[in-house]
Amino acid sequence: MGMGVGIFGTGYAGLVTAVGLAEVGHTVTAIDKDPDIVARLSDGTPTIHEPGLQELLTANLEAGKLRFSTRAEDAMSASKIIFLCVGTPPRADGQADLSQVEEVSRTIGQQLDGYKLIVEKSTVPARTAYWIDTTIRRLAGPEHEFDVASNPEFLREGSAVRDFLRPDRIVIGADTDRARSLLLDLYEPNFDCPIVSTSVTTAELIKQTANSFLATKISFINMVSDLCEELGVDVATVARGIGLDPRIGSHFLNAGLGFGGSCLPKDLSALIRVAEGNGVDVGMLREVERINTARVDRLLAKLERALWVLRNKVIALFGVAFKPDTDDIRGAPSLGVVPRLHGAGACLRVYDPAATRKLERLYPPDDRLTYVDSAFEAVRDAHALVILTDWEEFRSLDLGRVGSLMRTPIVVDGRNLFEPAQMQAAGFEYYSLGRGEATFRTEPKRVHV
Ligand code: UDX
């Protein structure tokens, strides 16, 4: 039985949640304060790059199960369940900026006209529900009943639609029977995965703990990767050898430039703050952050070893997005690499299958910074190629053509896309992370004194 659902915020989490809930049979009214976004979505044009989103957006708009509006009252009047999916970007001090959450909470408080269940889905620090509740209560007055619940999203960008429709689990955080049963009514008829029903604060903590563990796994393999370089062994083989133990699992053991995105870094710093705010020592998590931050430095040190002088060198950059199959650049290595190499006087030629335009808005082109529309255009006359994102498109490139276009066939691979032996056979000087030292075109004469 479909229910009326309101959603505030049509970013990555909000738009996928809106389309997904409509797809499983609910009637969704999604609100965004940006009229251009509302107009594009109402026309069936996705505002984010997510495989499978276009088809579901079109189908559910046509079926009348989904509509977009800038007017909050359109959601409030049509729905008993209201999801908060607005952005919670990190502030300069790393803490989440919750001003959009507060703004929507105030709007809901002012318009409350009967019981509502307000559900936080955005990635928020623990105890955010308390402040949402307080903000609404101050404005709505004691006569209006409402509850605040937590229903964290576990959507991976690039597979968010699939992750929504086929979740590993659904986590429901509610502190009243009424809130709990409403959320169970929303999900139980349409999903056959395990549902973890718990308190609001526990649900908030589950989200942060899950992402902090994933971040820890990535920093762990990156720490091992550095040891592998010193020992001259391949970290990918070590990862395979440990990942076959089901207690460890093979996922999230790819060594490289570490984790970016809008969730892992934010949830990790949120968990650190919650823990330290409660007197719990989480030095281990601070190490996870430190290891991650050092990955780009390690890669650029290899580039300098390969080129000696960066000034006036033509460097091709593959990959702007923080991971493949998305146009999201939040927390991406390119955000640090581009200004550092540009500042060192290099001439950059940047390519990404989906995210170039977003970086271009941040770092406008100039005589030493060019954004190009193909991988081959990027490597033309390049002294070196640096790989920052593991797009499948890069893995399947014609290496012979890449090498013939470059001035010097030097590849510094931050995502271990290629095999050292394969690159040596193709005539490249190949640097990567965790696989011994560089692979030279011919073994250099080692003078033993
Ligand atoms: C993550 C969580 O996976 C998801 O459950 C949560 O809801 C949101 O945050 P996302 O940030 O979209 O999803 O990307 P994810 O696929 O988790 O990758 C995160 C980062 O880790 C990327 O920068 C990726 O390049 C990096 N990564 C991932 C590695 O460096 N090594 C790996 O083995 C896997």
mmCIF file of C-alpha atoms in Angstrom, residues 276-411:
data_model
loop_
_atom_site.group_PDB
_atom_site.id
_atom_site.type_symbol
_atom_site.label_atom_id
_atom_site.label_comp_id
_atom_site.label_asym_id
_atom_site.label_seq_id
_atom_site.Cartn_x
_atom_site.Cartn_y
_atom_site.Cartn_z
ATOM 1 C CA GLU A 276 36.408 12.634 21.821
ATOM 2 C CA GLY A 277 33.462 14.787 22.950
ATOM 3 C CA ASN A 278 32.517 11.878 25.219
ATOM 4 C CA GLY A 279 36.053 11.321 26.493
ATOM 5 C CA VAL A 280 36.744 8.216 24.377
ATOM 6 C CA ASP A 281 40.236 7.932 22.866
ATOM 7 C CA VAL A 282 39.993 7.250 19.116
ATOM 8 C CA GLY A 283 43.641 7.807 18.206
ATOM 9 C CA MET A 284 43.251 4.855 15.823
ATOM 10 C CA LEU A 285 40.713 6.845 13.757
ATOM 11 C CA ARG A 286 42.995 9.874 13.709
ATOM 12 C CA GLU A 287 45.673 7.615 12.211
ATOM 13 C CA VAL A 288 43.129 6.510 9.572
ATOM 14 C CA GLU A 289 42.716 10.188 8.634
ATOM 15 C CA ARG A 290 46.459 10.868 8.651
ATOM 16 C CA ILE A 291 47.282 7.882 6.428
ATOM 17 C CA ASN A 292 44.577 8.957 3.981
ATOM 18 C CA THR A 293 45.759 12.548 3.809
ATOM 19 C CA ALA A 294 49.309 11.449 3.000
ATOM 20 C CA ARG A 295 48.394 9.428 -0.129
ATOM 21 C CA VAL A 296 48.518 12.338 -2.590
ATOM 22 C CA ASP A 297 51.895 13.488 -1.190
ATOM 23 C CA ARG A 298 53.268 9.993 -1.761
ATOM 24 C CA LEU A 299 52.061 9.944 -5.353
ATOM 25 C CA LEU A 300 53.426 13.390 -6.171
ATOM 26 C CA ALA A 301 56.798 12.423 -4.670
ATOM 27 C CA LYS A 302 56.929 9.615 -7.233
ATOM 28 C CA LEU A 303 56.051 12.061 -10.012
ATOM 29 C CA GLU A 304 58.900 14.366 -8.935
ATOM 30 C CA ARG A 305 61.274 11.388 -8.834
ATOM 31 C CA ALA A 306 60.213 10.537 -12.365
ATOM 32 C CA LEU A 307 60.382 14.059 -13.838
ATOM 33 C CA TRP A 308 63.040 15.671 -11.617
ATOM 34 C CA VAL A 309 61.780 19.186 -12.559
ATOM 35 C CA LEU A 310 58.019 19.874 -12.740
ATOM 36 C CA ARG A 311 58.204 23.439 -14.071
ATOM 37 C CA ASN A 312 57.064 23.653 -17.706
ATOM 38 C CA LYS A 313 56.551 19.896 -17.891
ATOM 39 C CA VAL A 314 53.325 18.828 -19.664
ATOM 40 C CA ILE A 315 51.410 16.522 -17.322
ATOM 41 C CA ALA A 316 48.236 14.674 -18.331
ATOM 42 C CA LEU A 317 45.774 14.070 -15.456
ATOM 43 C CA PHE A 318 43.278 11.207 -15.802
ATOM 44 C CA GLY A 319 40.377 11.478 -13.360
ATOM 45 C CA VAL A 320 38.672 14.384 -11.604
ATOM 46 C CA ALA A 321 35.790 12.566 -9.843
ATOM 47 C CA PHE A 322 36.471 11.071 -6.392
ATOM 48 C CA LYS A 323 35.649 7.624 -7.809
ATOM 49 C CA PRO A 324 34.443 6.170 -11.116
ATOM 50 C CA ASP A 325 30.849 6.330 -12.428
ATOM 51 C CA THR A 326 30.052 9.644 -10.778
ATOM 52 C CA ASP A 327 30.532 13.339 -11.538
ATOM 53 C CA ASP A 328 31.026 14.143 -7.837
ATOM 54 C CA ILE A 329 34.370 15.750 -7.053
ATOM 55 C CA ARG A 330 33.883 16.206 -3.295
ATOM 56 C CA GLY A 331 37.002 14.947 -1.522
ATOM 57 C CA ALA A 332 38.613 13.972 -4.826
ATOM 58 C CA PRO A 333 42.434 13.798 -5.140
ATOM 59 C CA SER A 334 42.198 16.148 -8.137
ATOM 60 C CA LEU A 335 41.198 18.976 -5.773
ATOM 61 C CA GLY A 336 44.693 18.881 -4.254
ATOM 62 C CA VAL A 337 46.751 17.668 -7.189
ATOM 63 C CA VAL A 338 45.660 20.326 -9.718
ATOM 64 C CA PRO A 339 46.567 23.408 -7.626
ATOM 65 C CA ARG A 340 49.808 21.825 -6.409
ATOM 66 C CA LEU A 341 51.102 20.909 -9.860
ATOM 67 C CA HIS A 342 49.819 24.170 -11.325
ATOM 68 C CA GLY A 343 51.563 26.045 -8.537
ATOM 69 C CA ALA A 344 54.782 24.136 -9.286
ATOM 70 C CA GLY A 345 54.700 25.532 -12.833
ATOM 71 C CA ALA A 346 53.574 22.399 -14.698
ATOM 72 C CA CYS A 347 51.308 22.541 -17.752
ATOM 73 C CA LEU A 348 48.249 20.390 -16.987
ATOM 74 C CA ARG A 349 45.912 18.645 -19.454
ATOM 75 C CA VAL A 350 42.931 17.314 -17.491
ATOM 76 C CA TYR A 351 40.405 14.668 -18.589
ATOM 77 C CA ASP A 352 37.522 12.893 -16.845
ATOM 78 C CA PRO A 353 34.558 11.091 -18.487
ATOM 79 C CA ALA A 354 31.970 12.906 -16.330
ATOM 80 C CA ALA A 355 33.368 15.386 -13.806
ATOM 81 C CA THR A 356 35.594 17.771 -15.788
ATOM 82 C CA ARG A 357 33.077 20.615 -15.900
ATOM 83 C CA LYS A 358 32.778 20.690 -12.082
ATOM 84 C CA LEU A 359 36.525 21.077 -11.613
ATOM 85 C CA GLU A 360 36.677 23.655 -14.392
ATOM 86 C CA ARG A 361 34.245 25.825 -12.393
ATOM 87 C CA LEU A 362 36.614 25.609 -9.415
ATOM 88 C CA TYR A 363 39.918 25.986 -11.274
ATOM 89 C CA PRO A 364 39.242 27.925 -14.506
ATOM 90 C CA PRO A 365 41.465 27.099 -17.496
ATOM 91 C CA ASP A 366 44.512 29.246 -18.271
ATOM 92 C CA ASP A 367 47.667 28.993 -20.388
ATOM 93 C CA ARG A 368 48.940 26.151 -18.166
ATOM 94 C CA LEU A 369 45.641 24.449 -17.295
ATOM 95 C CA THR A 370 43.598 22.872 -20.095
ATOM 96 C CA TYR A 371 40.495 20.687 -19.802
ATOM 97 C CA VAL A 372 40.150 18.253 -22.690
ATOM 98 C CA ASP A 373 37.418 15.896 -23.890
ATOM 99 C CA SER A 374 39.385 12.718 -24.487
ATOM 100 C CA ALA A 375 42.127 10.669 -22.881
ATOM 101 C CA PHE A 376 44.224 10.787 -26.038
ATOM 102 C CA GLU A 377 43.895 14.583 -26.190
ATOM 103 C CA ALA A 378 45.166 14.742 -22.595
ATOM 104 C CA VAL A 379 48.318 12.662 -23.200
ATOM 105 C CA ARG A 380 49.319 14.445 -26.433
ATOM 106 C CA ASP A 381 52.929 15.685 -25.996
ATOM 107 C CA ALA A 382 52.805 14.909 -22.270
ATOM 108 C CA HIS A 383 56.014 14.289 -20.297
ATOM 109 C CA ALA A 384 53.989 12.180 -17.831
ATOM 110 C CA LEU A 385 50.506 10.805 -17.216
ATOM 111 C CA VAL A 386 49.100 10.824 -13.658
ATOM 112 C CA ILE A 387 46.049 8.635 -12.934
ATOM 113 C CA LEU A 388 43.814 9.858 -10.076
ATOM 114 C CA THR A 389 40.491 7.998 -10.630
ATOM 115 C CA ASP A 390 40.016 4.357 -11.598
ATOM 116 C CA TRP A 391 37.529 4.803 -14.449
ATOM 117 C CA GLU A 392 37.105 1.588 -16.441
ATOM 118 C CA GLU A 393 37.655 3.678 -19.587
ATOM 119 C CA PHE A 394 41.280 4.277 -18.571
ATOM 120 C CA ARG A 395 41.914 0.601 -17.835
ATOM 121 C CA SER A 396 40.913 -0.406 -21.366
ATOM 122 C CA LEU A 397 42.858 2.306 -23.229
ATOM 123 C CA ASP A 398 45.077 1.428 -26.215
ATOM 124 C CA LEU A 399 48.418 1.780 -24.411
ATOM 125 C CA GLY A 400 50.363 1.665 -27.671
ATOM 126 C CA ARG A 401 48.543 4.765 -28.862
ATOM 127 C CA VAL A 402 48.959 6.467 -25.466
ATOM 128 C CA GLY A 403 52.722 5.842 -25.535
ATOM 129 C CA SER A 404 53.103 7.075 -29.105
ATOM 130 C CA LEU A 405 51.306 10.350 -28.268
ATOM 131 C CA MET A 406 53.416 11.109 -25.186
ATOM 132 C CA ARG A 407 56.725 12.950 -25.271
ATOM 133 C CA THR A 408 58.088 10.559 -22.632
ATOM 134 C CA PRO A 409 56.113 7.391 -21.731
ATOM 135 C CA ILE A 410 55.995 7.913 -17.952
ATOM 136 C CA VAL A 411 52.857 6.830 -16.049
#
